[in-house]
Each structure stands twice: as C-alpha cells, then as structure tokens.
Short mmCIF file of C-alpha atoms in Angstrom, two decimals:
data_model
loop_
_atom_site.label_atom_id
_atom_site.label_comp_id
_atom_site.label_asym_id
_atom_site.label_seq_id
_atom_site.Cartn_x
_atom_site.Cartn_y
_atom_site.Cartn_z
CA MET A 1 -104.74 -44.13 150.76
CA ALA A 2 -106.47 -44.83 154.05
CA GLY A 3 -106.52 -48.57 154.04
CA HIS A 4 -109.13 -51.12 154.91
CA ASP A 5 -109.31 -50.56 158.68
CA ALA A 6 -109.51 -46.80 158.33
CA VAL A 7 -112.43 -46.99 155.83
CA ALA A 8 -114.24 -49.50 158.21
CA ALA A 9 -113.69 -47.11 161.06
CA LEU A 10 -115.04 -44.18 159.02
CA VAL A 11 -118.25 -46.37 157.99
CA ALA A 12 -118.81 -46.90 161.64
CA GLU A 13 -118.63 -43.21 162.50
CA ALA A 14 -120.89 -42.32 159.54
CA VAL A 15 -123.56 -45.02 160.60
CA GLY A 16 -123.22 -43.58 164.04
CA GLY A 17 -124.47 -40.25 162.71
CA SER A 18 -121.30 -38.36 161.73
CA ARG A 19 -122.07 -36.21 158.84
CA SER A 20 -118.43 -35.25 158.11
CA ALA A 21 -117.69 -39.13 158.09
CA LEU A 22 -120.50 -39.57 155.63
CA ALA A 23 -119.15 -36.77 153.45
CA ARG A 24 -115.72 -38.15 153.43
CA LEU A 25 -116.90 -41.62 152.50
CA ILE A 26 -118.37 -40.30 149.47
CA SER A 27 -114.96 -38.64 148.57
CA THR A 28 -113.62 -42.14 149.10
CA ALA A 29 -115.95 -43.45 146.48
CA GLU A 30 -115.16 -40.79 144.20
CA ARG A 31 -111.47 -41.52 144.31
CA GLY A 32 -112.06 -45.01 143.45
CA GLY A 33 -109.23 -47.72 143.81
CA ASP A 34 -108.58 -49.94 146.66
CA ASP A 35 -110.36 -47.73 149.32
CA ALA A 36 -113.52 -47.66 147.26
CA ALA A 37 -113.44 -51.27 147.10
CA ALA A 38 -112.91 -51.53 150.96
CA LEU A 39 -115.78 -49.15 151.22
CA GLU A 40 -118.15 -51.57 149.42
CA ALA A 41 -117.13 -54.37 151.62
CA ALA A 42 -117.51 -52.41 154.80
CA LEU A 43 -120.98 -51.31 153.69
CA LEU A 44 -122.20 -54.87 153.04
CA PRO A 45 -123.06 -55.75 156.63
CA CYS A 46 -124.90 -52.36 157.10
CA HIS A 47 -128.66 -52.43 157.46
CA GLY A 48 -130.99 -49.70 156.31
CA GLU A 49 -132.94 -49.30 153.16
CA SER A 50 -133.64 -46.26 151.16
CA TYR A 51 -135.88 -45.34 148.17
CA SER A 52 -134.32 -43.56 145.42
CA VAL A 53 -135.85 -41.14 142.88
CA GLY A 54 -133.95 -40.00 139.81
CA ILE A 55 -134.48 -36.54 138.23
CA THR A 56 -133.33 -36.33 134.59
CA GLY A 57 -134.01 -34.16 131.49
CA ALA A 58 -132.34 -31.73 129.19
CA PRO A 59 -130.09 -28.88 130.44
CA GLY A 60 -132.21 -25.99 131.71
CA ALA A 61 -135.29 -28.06 132.11
CA GLY A 62 -135.43 -27.04 135.77
CA LYS A 63 -134.09 -30.32 137.38
CA SER A 64 -132.33 -28.51 140.24
CA THR A 65 -135.13 -26.18 140.91
CA LEU A 66 -137.60 -29.06 140.90
CA ALA A 67 -135.33 -31.17 143.17
CA SER A 68 -135.28 -28.18 145.58
CA ALA A 69 -139.18 -27.69 145.46
CA LEU A 70 -139.67 -31.36 145.88
CA THR A 71 -137.33 -31.49 148.84
CA THR A 72 -139.39 -28.68 150.45
CA GLU A 73 -142.59 -30.66 149.70
CA LEU A 74 -141.15 -33.90 151.18
CA GLN A 75 -139.94 -32.11 154.04
CA ALA A 76 -143.17 -30.63 154.90
CA GLY A 77 -144.31 -34.31 155.44
CA GLY A 78 -141.41 -34.84 157.91
CA GLU A 79 -139.11 -36.72 155.61
CA ARG A 80 -135.28 -36.45 155.73
CA VAL A 81 -134.01 -36.01 152.33
CA ALA A 82 -130.64 -36.71 150.59
CA LEU A 83 -129.65 -35.33 147.14
CA LEU A 84 -126.94 -36.22 144.95
CA ALA A 85 -126.60 -33.67 142.16
CA VAL A 86 -124.41 -34.47 139.31
CA ASP A 87 -122.88 -32.02 136.88
CA PRO A 88 -120.52 -32.52 134.05
CA SER A 89 -116.61 -32.53 134.23
CA SER A 90 -114.88 -30.94 131.43
CA PRO A 91 -113.39 -33.53 129.10
CA LEU A 92 -110.50 -31.07 128.27
CA THR A 93 -109.47 -29.91 131.78
CA ARG A 94 -111.42 -32.38 134.05
CA GLY A 95 -112.47 -29.23 135.95
CA ALA A 96 -116.13 -28.64 136.79
CA ILE A 97 -118.48 -26.01 137.97
CA LEU A 98 -121.08 -27.62 140.16
CA GLY A 99 -123.96 -25.15 140.29
CA ASP A 100 -126.96 -27.05 141.34
CA ARG A 101 -126.72 -25.87 144.96
CA VAL A 102 -127.45 -22.26 143.93
CA ARG A 103 -131.10 -23.65 143.18
CA LEU A 104 -130.98 -25.38 146.60
CA GLN A 105 -130.37 -22.35 148.74
CA PRO A 106 -133.56 -22.90 150.87
CA HIS A 107 -132.15 -26.01 152.24
CA LEU A 108 -128.66 -24.70 153.18
CA GLY A 109 -127.79 -25.54 156.84
CA ASN A 110 -131.02 -27.79 157.22
CA PRO A 111 -129.88 -30.73 159.38
CA ASP A 112 -132.45 -32.98 157.72
CA VAL A 113 -131.45 -32.41 154.27
CA PHE A 114 -128.00 -33.59 152.88
CA ILE A 115 -126.86 -32.34 149.58
CA ARG A 116 -123.68 -33.62 147.79
CA SER A 117 -122.50 -32.12 144.39
CA MET A 118 -120.72 -34.75 142.31
CA ALA A 119 -118.84 -34.10 139.02
CA SER A 120 -119.31 -36.64 136.38
CA ARG A 121 -115.53 -37.32 136.11
CA GLY A 122 -115.66 -38.50 132.54
CA HIS A 123 -118.46 -40.97 133.10
CA LEU A 124 -120.90 -40.51 130.10
CA GLY A 125 -124.24 -41.97 131.11
CA GLY A 126 -125.62 -38.86 133.09
CA LEU A 127 -124.27 -39.85 136.49
CA ALA A 128 -120.85 -40.10 138.13
CA MET A 129 -119.17 -43.35 138.40
CA ALA A 130 -119.39 -43.06 142.32
CA THR A 131 -123.09 -42.20 142.30
CA CYS A 132 -124.36 -45.61 143.04
CA THR A 133 -121.78 -46.25 145.87
CA ALA A 134 -122.71 -42.77 147.34
CA ARG A 135 -126.35 -43.95 147.31
CA ARG A 136 -125.40 -46.96 149.24
CA VAL A 137 -123.37 -44.87 151.70
CA LEU A 138 -126.59 -42.73 152.30
CA GLU A 139 -128.63 -46.03 152.72
CA ALA A 140 -126.24 -47.36 155.35
CA CYS A 141 -126.41 -44.04 157.14
CA GLY A 142 -130.08 -44.15 157.42
CA TRP A 143 -131.21 -41.57 154.86
CA PRO A 144 -134.68 -42.96 153.70
CA LEU A 145 -135.01 -41.10 150.57
CA VAL A 146 -132.22 -40.17 148.11
CA LEU A 147 -132.86 -38.02 145.20
CA ILE A 148 -130.37 -38.35 142.27
CA GLU A 149 -130.22 -35.36 139.93
CA THR A 150 -128.47 -36.19 136.65
CA VAL A 151 -126.31 -33.98 134.28
CA GLY A 152 -128.44 -32.26 131.82
CA VAL A 153 -129.03 -35.19 129.25
CA GLY A 154 -129.78 -35.56 125.58
CA GLN A 155 -131.77 -38.52 124.29
CA ALA A 156 -129.59 -41.51 125.35
CA GLU A 157 -127.78 -41.04 128.67
CA LEU A 158 -129.94 -43.35 130.79
CA ASP A 159 -127.83 -44.44 133.71
CA VAL A 160 -130.44 -43.11 136.00
CA ALA A 161 -132.94 -45.58 134.81
CA GLY A 162 -130.92 -48.40 136.22
CA ALA A 163 -129.78 -46.57 139.20
CA THR A 164 -133.03 -45.37 140.79
CA ASP A 165 -136.42 -46.75 141.79
CA THR A 166 -138.59 -43.92 140.34
CA VAL A 167 -137.44 -42.02 137.50
CA LEU A 168 -138.82 -38.52 136.73
CA VAL A 169 -138.12 -37.13 133.25
CA VAL A 170 -138.49 -33.36 133.37
CA LEU A 171 -139.77 -31.67 130.08
CA ASN A 172 -140.98 -28.11 129.36
CA PRO A 173 -143.75 -26.82 127.22
CA GLY A 174 -142.91 -26.42 123.52
CA TRP A 175 -140.31 -29.03 124.03
CA GLY A 176 -141.14 -31.19 120.96
CA ASP A 177 -143.85 -32.84 118.97
CA GLU A 178 -145.35 -36.26 118.73
CA MET A 179 -142.44 -37.54 116.89
CA GLN A 180 -139.98 -36.64 119.84
CA ALA A 181 -142.43 -38.08 122.26
CA ASN A 182 -142.32 -41.47 120.53
CA LYS A 183 -138.40 -41.58 120.15
CA ALA A 184 -136.45 -44.35 121.90
CA GLY A 185 -134.29 -43.45 124.90
CA LEU A 186 -135.18 -40.94 127.39
CA MET A 187 -138.80 -41.16 126.65
CA GLU A 188 -138.80 -44.90 127.51
CA ILE A 189 -137.34 -44.62 131.08
CA ALA A 190 -139.77 -42.34 132.74
CA ASP A 191 -142.13 -43.50 135.41
CA ILE A 192 -143.37 -40.03 135.75
CA PHE A 193 -143.16 -37.25 133.13
CA VAL A 194 -142.97 -33.95 134.78
CA ILE A 195 -143.95 -30.87 132.64
CA ASN A 196 -142.07 -28.13 134.54
CA LYS A 197 -142.52 -24.37 133.80
CA ALA A 198 -146.04 -25.30 133.02
CA ASP A 199 -146.97 -21.62 133.11
CA ARG A 200 -145.52 -21.32 129.68
CA ALA A 201 -147.07 -21.32 126.36
CA GLY A 202 -147.45 -24.62 124.60
CA LEU A 203 -148.47 -26.82 127.64
CA GLU A 204 -151.54 -28.22 125.96
CA ALA A 205 -149.72 -29.52 122.95
CA THR A 206 -146.92 -30.98 124.90
CA ARG A 207 -149.39 -32.74 127.15
CA ARG A 208 -151.48 -34.11 124.27
CA ASP A 209 -148.13 -35.45 122.45
CA LEU A 210 -147.11 -37.12 125.63
CA GLU A 211 -150.51 -38.62 126.17
CA ALA A 212 -150.64 -40.05 122.72
CA ALA A 213 -147.34 -41.45 123.13
CA ILE A 214 -148.13 -43.09 126.41
CA ALA A 215 -151.30 -44.48 125.07
CA ALA A 216 -149.36 -46.48 122.51
CA ASN A 217 -147.40 -48.21 125.29
CA ALA A 218 -148.15 -51.63 126.71
CA PRO A 219 -150.78 -51.23 129.56
CA ALA A 220 -148.13 -52.14 132.00
CA ARG A 221 -146.10 -49.01 131.31
CA ARG A 222 -148.31 -45.95 131.58
CA PRO A 223 -146.27 -43.19 133.24
CA ALA A 224 -148.10 -40.40 134.89
CA ILE A 225 -147.92 -36.80 133.82
CA VAL A 226 -147.54 -34.01 136.29
CA GLU A 227 -147.43 -30.32 135.57
CA THR A 228 -145.41 -28.10 137.84
CA VAL A 229 -143.97 -24.66 138.20
CA ALA A 230 -141.11 -25.50 140.47
CA THR A 231 -140.00 -21.71 140.94
CA GLU A 232 -143.41 -21.15 142.61
CA GLY A 233 -143.89 -24.58 144.20
CA THR A 234 -147.05 -25.29 142.26
CA GLY A 235 -147.77 -29.00 141.42
CA LEU A 236 -145.36 -30.49 143.92
CA ASP A 237 -148.18 -31.96 145.94
CA ALA A 238 -149.37 -33.80 142.89
CA LEU A 239 -145.76 -34.86 142.07
CA ARG A 240 -145.26 -36.26 145.66
CA ALA A 241 -148.64 -38.16 145.32
CA ALA A 242 -147.55 -39.53 141.85
CA ILE A 243 -144.07 -40.73 143.29
CA ALA A 244 -145.98 -42.48 146.23
CA ALA A 245 -148.35 -44.02 143.87
CA HIS A 246 -145.60 -45.40 141.55
CA ARG A 247 -143.68 -46.66 144.57
CA GLU A 248 -146.64 -48.53 145.87
CA GLN A 249 -147.59 -50.01 142.57
CA ALA A 250 -143.95 -51.10 141.77
CA THR A 251 -143.65 -52.59 145.15
CA ALA A 252 -146.88 -54.48 144.97
CA SER A 253 -146.30 -55.73 141.49
CA GLY A 254 -142.74 -56.94 142.15
CA GLU A 255 -141.39 -54.54 139.62
CA LEU A 256 -139.36 -52.79 142.28
CA ALA A 257 -137.64 -56.05 143.28
CA GLN A 258 -137.08 -56.85 139.50
CA ARG A 259 -135.55 -53.37 138.94
CA ARG A 260 -133.11 -53.84 141.82
CA ARG A 261 -131.99 -57.08 140.56
CA ALA A 262 -131.56 -55.81 137.05
CA ARG A 263 -129.60 -52.95 138.76
CA ALA A 264 -127.22 -55.38 140.47
CA VAL A 265 -126.48 -56.93 137.22
CA THR A 266 -125.66 -53.60 135.47
CA GLU A 267 -123.48 -52.49 138.28
CA LEU A 268 -121.63 -55.75 138.35
CA ARG A 269 -120.99 -55.67 134.63
CA ASP A 270 -119.76 -52.05 134.86
CA LEU A 271 -117.55 -52.87 137.73
CA ALA A 272 -116.15 -56.06 136.12
CA ARG A 273 -115.60 -54.17 132.95
CA ALA A 274 -113.74 -51.40 134.77
CA ARG A 275 -111.51 -53.92 136.30
CA LEU A 276 -110.81 -55.64 133.06
CA GLU A 277 -110.05 -52.52 131.39
CA LEU A 278 -107.50 -51.74 134.17
CA ALA A 279 -105.98 -55.31 133.65
CA LEU A 280 -106.01 -54.77 129.91
CA ASP A 281 -104.18 -51.48 130.11
CA GLY A 282 -101.57 -53.16 132.32
CA GLN A 283 -101.14 -55.96 129.82
CA LEU A 284 -100.81 -53.40 126.96
CA ALA A 285 -98.21 -51.52 128.68
CA GLY A 286 -96.14 -54.61 129.59
CA PRO A 287 -93.76 -56.68 127.45
CA ALA A 288 -96.49 -58.70 126.06
CA GLY A 289 -98.29 -55.77 124.83
CA GLU A 290 -95.22 -54.15 123.38
CA ALA A 291 -94.46 -57.41 121.48
CA LEU A 292 -97.93 -57.77 119.97
CA ALA A 293 -97.94 -53.91 119.03
CA GLY A 294 -94.45 -54.38 117.38
CA ALA A 295 -95.59 -57.48 115.56
CA VAL A 296 -98.89 -55.64 114.24
CA THR A 297 -96.69 -52.56 113.18
CA ARG A 298 -94.26 -54.81 111.34
CA ARG A 299 -97.14 -56.64 109.68
CA GLU A 300 -96.17 -59.98 111.08
CA LEU A 301 -99.43 -60.40 112.79
CA ASP A 302 -102.96 -59.20 111.80
CA ILE A 303 -104.59 -57.01 114.35
CA ASP A 304 -107.47 -59.24 115.12
CA SER A 305 -105.34 -62.14 115.94
CA ALA A 306 -103.31 -59.94 118.10
CA ALA A 307 -106.40 -58.83 120.09
CA ARG A 308 -107.48 -62.38 120.45
CA ARG A 309 -103.96 -63.36 121.80
CA LEU A 310 -104.09 -60.27 124.12
CA VAL A 311 -107.32 -61.34 125.71
CA ALA A 312 -106.28 -64.90 125.98
CA ASP A 313 -103.08 -63.80 127.82
CA LEU A 314 -105.09 -61.44 130.07
CA LEU A 315 -107.51 -64.19 131.10
CA ASN A 316 -104.61 -66.62 131.78
CA SER A 317 -102.37 -64.28 133.66
CA ASP A 318 -105.51 -63.10 135.83
CA SER A 319 -106.46 -66.67 136.83
CA GLN A 320 -102.85 -67.36 137.75
CA ARG A 321 -102.33 -64.18 139.77
CA GLY A 322 -102.95 -64.87 143.58
CA ALA A 323 -103.35 -61.89 145.90
CA SER A 324 -102.85 -59.22 143.37
CA ARG A 325 -104.61 -55.83 143.26
CA GLY A 326 -107.49 -56.93 141.23
CA ASP A 327 -108.18 -59.97 143.27
CA PRO A 328 -111.81 -60.08 144.52
CA GLU A 329 -110.64 -62.20 147.60
CA GLN A 330 -109.15 -58.99 149.01
CA ASP A 331 -112.43 -57.15 148.84
CA THR A 332 -114.44 -59.28 151.08
CA PRO A 333 -114.03 -59.05 154.74
CA MET B 1 -106.81 -35.21 137.42
CA SER B 2 -106.64 -33.10 140.62
CA GLY B 3 -110.11 -34.03 141.85
CA LYS B 4 -109.65 -31.18 144.41
CA ARG B 5 -112.88 -29.47 145.31
CA ILE B 6 -113.46 -25.84 146.27
CA LEU B 7 -116.49 -24.42 147.82
CA MET B 8 -117.36 -20.79 146.53
CA ALA B 9 -119.81 -18.76 148.66
CA LYS B 10 -120.75 -15.08 148.96
CA THR B 11 -121.01 -13.80 152.40
CA GLY B 12 -121.74 -10.15 151.26
CA LEU B 13 -125.32 -8.97 150.64
CA ASP B 14 -124.93 -7.49 147.22
CA GLY B 15 -126.11 -9.55 144.27
CA HIS B 16 -122.92 -9.32 142.13
CA TRP B 17 -122.00 -12.63 140.78
CA ARG B 18 -119.48 -11.50 138.15
CA GLY B 19 -116.32 -11.67 140.13
CA PRO B 20 -117.00 -15.13 141.80
CA THR B 21 -118.03 -16.54 138.40
CA ILE B 22 -114.80 -15.37 136.65
CA VAL B 23 -112.76 -16.87 139.39
CA ALA B 24 -114.75 -20.13 139.28
CA ARG B 25 -114.21 -20.45 135.63
CA ALA B 26 -110.49 -19.93 136.00
CA LEU B 27 -110.50 -22.57 138.75
CA ARG B 28 -112.63 -24.93 136.60
CA ASP B 29 -110.17 -24.50 133.66
CA ALA B 30 -107.25 -25.38 136.00
CA GLY B 31 -109.04 -28.65 136.84
CA PHE B 32 -110.80 -27.96 140.00
CA GLU B 33 -114.27 -28.95 140.90
CA VAL B 34 -115.94 -25.71 141.98
CA ILE B 35 -119.13 -25.90 144.07
CA MET B 36 -121.06 -22.83 144.01
CA ILE B 37 -123.44 -22.31 146.74
CA GLY B 38 -124.46 -18.54 146.24
CA MET B 39 -125.25 -16.34 149.19
CA ALA B 40 -124.86 -17.99 152.55
CA ARG B 41 -124.71 -17.32 156.32
CA PRO B 42 -121.45 -18.41 158.15
CA GLU B 43 -123.18 -21.47 159.62
CA GLU B 44 -124.40 -22.51 156.25
CA VAL B 45 -120.86 -22.04 154.71
CA VAL B 46 -119.61 -24.40 157.46
CA GLN B 47 -122.32 -27.02 156.87
CA ALA B 48 -121.78 -27.06 153.17
CA SER B 49 -118.09 -27.33 153.36
CA ILE B 50 -118.60 -30.46 155.55
CA ASP B 51 -121.21 -32.08 153.36
CA GLU B 52 -119.25 -31.28 150.19
CA ASP B 53 -115.92 -32.47 151.77
CA VAL B 54 -114.17 -29.71 150.03
CA ASP B 55 -110.32 -28.95 150.11
CA LEU B 56 -110.47 -25.28 150.16
CA VAL B 57 -113.20 -22.60 150.66
CA GLY B 58 -113.43 -19.30 148.66
CA LEU B 59 -115.40 -16.48 150.10
CA ASN B 60 -116.63 -13.46 148.10
CA ILE B 61 -116.92 -10.91 150.89
CA GLY B 62 -118.35 -7.95 149.08
CA GLY B 63 -117.19 -5.29 151.62
CA HIS B 64 -119.09 -6.89 154.67
CA VAL B 65 -116.05 -7.89 156.65
CA ASP B 66 -117.84 -8.64 159.92
CA VAL B 67 -119.81 -11.41 158.32
CA ALA B 68 -116.73 -12.72 156.53
CA VAL B 69 -114.78 -12.77 159.75
CA ARG B 70 -117.59 -14.68 161.49
CA ALA B 71 -117.61 -17.29 158.58
CA VAL B 72 -113.86 -17.69 158.84
CA ASN B 73 -114.01 -18.13 162.65
CA ALA B 74 -116.86 -20.62 162.27
CA LEU B 75 -114.85 -22.54 159.62
CA ASN B 76 -111.68 -22.41 161.86
CA ASP B 77 -113.55 -23.93 164.73
CA GLU B 78 -115.27 -26.55 162.85
CA ARG B 79 -112.63 -27.65 160.38
CA PRO B 80 -109.25 -26.01 161.54
CA ASP B 81 -107.40 -27.90 158.73
CA LEU B 82 -109.53 -26.40 155.96
CA PRO B 83 -107.76 -23.48 154.21
CA VAL B 84 -109.74 -20.37 153.19
CA PHE B 85 -109.14 -17.64 150.73
CA CYS B 86 -111.12 -14.45 150.18
CA GLY B 87 -111.69 -12.11 147.30
CA GLY B 88 -114.19 -9.18 146.44
CA VAL B 89 -114.21 -5.62 147.64
CA VAL B 90 -111.80 -5.92 150.62
CA PRO B 91 -110.58 -2.59 152.07
CA PRO B 92 -107.17 -2.51 153.60
CA HIS B 93 -108.15 -2.68 157.34
CA ALA B 94 -110.34 -5.67 156.53
CA LYS B 95 -107.49 -7.29 154.58
CA ARG B 96 -105.36 -7.21 157.58
CA ARG B 97 -108.18 -8.57 159.92
CA LEU B 98 -108.69 -11.43 157.66
CA GLU B 99 -104.92 -12.08 157.24
CA ALA B 100 -104.57 -12.17 160.86
CA LEU B 101 -106.95 -15.16 160.88
CA GLY B 102 -104.82 -17.07 158.52
CA VAL B 103 -106.79 -16.24 155.35
CA GLU B 104 -105.20 -15.25 152.02
CA VAL B 105 -106.96 -12.27 150.51
CA TYR B 106 -107.20 -11.35 146.86
CA PRO B 107 -108.65 -7.94 146.49
CA PRO B 108 -109.70 -6.24 143.14
CA GLY B 109 -106.71 -6.11 140.84
CA SER B 110 -105.59 -9.56 141.79
CA GLN B 111 -104.44 -11.70 138.78
CA LEU B 112 -106.29 -14.85 137.93
CA PRO B 113 -102.98 -16.85 137.59
CA ASP B 114 -102.14 -15.78 141.15
CA ILE B 115 -105.50 -16.92 142.46
CA VAL B 116 -105.18 -20.37 140.59
CA GLY B 117 -101.75 -20.66 142.03
CA ALA B 118 -102.93 -19.98 145.44
CA ALA B 119 -105.69 -22.69 145.06
CA ARG B 120 -103.00 -25.10 143.84
CA ARG B 121 -100.77 -24.43 146.78
CA LEU B 122 -103.49 -24.39 149.40
CA THR B 123 -104.88 -27.72 148.25
CA GLY B 124 -101.46 -29.27 148.34
CA LEU B 125 -100.97 -29.76 144.65
CA ASP B 126 -97.84 -27.63 144.45
#
C-alpha cells in the first residue's frame, strides 16, 4: 500500500506527462482498496475532459480489429487515442489471457496511442471494476479520446452503455434475424451499429433487419448503421463521421449531459454497494453474524428476521463508527 | 488472487505461436494475467511493458539472440527492476549470453511447472 501522499505524488507525475506514472495509477485503480479511494480524491481537482467511445459485441465480432482500425483512422486526423481493452478473467483460477493487443500491433510504440489491457477480475457487466477509474486517470492526464473495448458480450452485459459517451455495437453479417434485432438488451444500447466483416455473405439481410428494428424505435433514438471491413480499413471514415455526428447531436440536445449524470448515479450506487458488501462481510464474520447464523441453524430465528436484524445492526454500527476504514471523510482531501 | 501481470512478446521473426501460447495458458491457469503482444521490436516491448505496468516480461526469442539481447538491454535500461525470462529455441551460446544479462532461460524441453514456478518466484509470489 502506497498511502495517500504517494498516490497524490504519482497523480502529479502522471498529469505532468509521465507515462509510467499513468500506467501505475491504472494498476492502483485495479488493486482497489484505500489507495484506489485516495486516487479518486487526488483526481478530483484535475482538469481535462475526454470523450469516450465504447466498443461492444459478441466474441469474435471484430472489436479489437475495429478498435485498431478506428485508432488508425482517428490518428490520421491528428488525434491522440487511448484504448482500454477488457478481456475476461477465469472465474476458476482468476488468471487471464489478454490478447487484444495482438490486433493492435500497428500502434505498438506509438507515443500518441496509449493501450492498456484490463482483466475483468470477476466483474460481470463486460468491463472491469476499475475501468471507469482508469478512464478518469486518462482524462486527468489529457487524453482527449478514450476508446473502451468490452469483453465479448452476450445479450445483457451492458456496463459500457453507462460508462461511455457513444456506444458502438459490433455485429456481423448473418448474425441473426429480425427477432434478434428487436430483443431487449444489447440492441437497445447502440448509438451506432457497426456491421463488421461486411464483405461476408448475408450483409443485406442483416442491414434490413436492423433497419426494420430501428424504424420501430422512438424518433429520438435512431442509431446509425455503418458497414466496415476492419481488417482492410474500409468504412472507417464513415464510422469516424458517424461518431462525430452522434457526439455533436448528443452534445447539442443535452443527451450527453444527461448521460453523464446518469453515469454518476450508477457509479455511485456500484461503489456504495461494494462498500456495503464489504461491511456486511465483516459483520457476518464477526460475533453478531456468528450468533445470528447459530440461531438460524438451531431454528430459533427465521432467516428473514435474521437478515433484517443483520441489516439493522450494520446501519447502526456504521453510523457509530468514526474514522474507520469505510469512512467517506477519509476519502476527501 | 495474484493480480500479477506478465507481458509475452516474440522477438524472433518466425511465425510460430504454439510455444508462447502453451506457456501463456499455463501461466493463466496459475492465476496470472498474461498480456500477449505478438511480434515486437525491442523498443516496442519496452513501451508495452511500461503502459501495461507488468511485473514480468517473457520473451520468445526463436533463435534470434541479437534481437533478444537488444530487447533485454533496453528493458534493463528503462526498467531495471523488471525481471525478464526467455524461452524458445535458444542455442547454448545464446543461453549463456542472456544469463549473463540476468535473464532466466527456458529452452525446449523445459517443464511447464518449472516455468510457472519461475514466474511465481520472479514476481515475488514465492
């Protein structure tokens, strides 16, 4: 554990342009705990604003290759690009193979591109727990554009929708029919649909099904459809234009501001829940938890009453505790 | 959870991925986060090791010992505290050159448990 002052010093270094300090701060976020809390506090006074673009879709849809081609396209316009690429951790061993960089080889060693691979570390929504903090670190360090690539998702891992300003949902020709296109979940969060591998058979049908589903949406929510062949770099100019158009429209309409506020609520709830769970685990492992578990096992107390008593004890002890670990007072400068 | 991160790169020019992939899987199964970057030049390995803030670098050197030596020297210059180990087709003279630079070498015939054990030791887990 580095401590509050060390984290603040590292933030100053990173904001001053040190790439290794920036990288170490992302590790600090990943490790969590008190240092990660100190990091959030140290980032608060930092200026800088970045725009974030999420890239999500099924495994093998071409998210990494698309991220690489999009980075090339944005770089051609002179933009510095940061990319957070999330891959799954094993729920069994907690190990991970983070392979997105293999698709990102053209950007190896480029000082204007920052790539960081993140393991999901048990988080289930398609991102890692620390991804949002990592985005804030990049923002503080003056990276204007942050791409966030999720793990390969199914239909309902939608973290990225709350975490980013423009969401790209990547599909492929032959991916499904009209019924799939109208399903809840992934299909609802796209700001832009990208039909990647568009040189494959089935493009027309996929485009038609998507268009039909989009036409049924409220007029306020009509995502664009862009066709790409990321391996060849085709369609990337159109994708860059579609992102710019969505950004402009969302900024002008106030949707962007609304989204960022909703993001704050979501993150706040997640963080508060994590802290509650930690406190709950502590309570359960302590004498009060032992006593309740014993009473339930001996059938002296029903389980629902035990749960309510546990929560009541937790709220009581939390408000009584002063400068303890979970105290928010410690986390503000 | 170890949370320890290992960068795996190929400095050789051949296209063989089998060896590094098998090693990466063994490390994954031992709880490491293994970041694969594919073929990379020495300065690219250094940059990736900084950006990814890894605890250990594994180089698959595929017989091209001069490139591997340059990569190790570059890493030692930029991040002297970062341990490096090597695998792949490493002739005996190359093994000696690399070991002289403080690099552990695992030539063909090495056992996966030994490599995993080295990773644990070099990242301070054991």
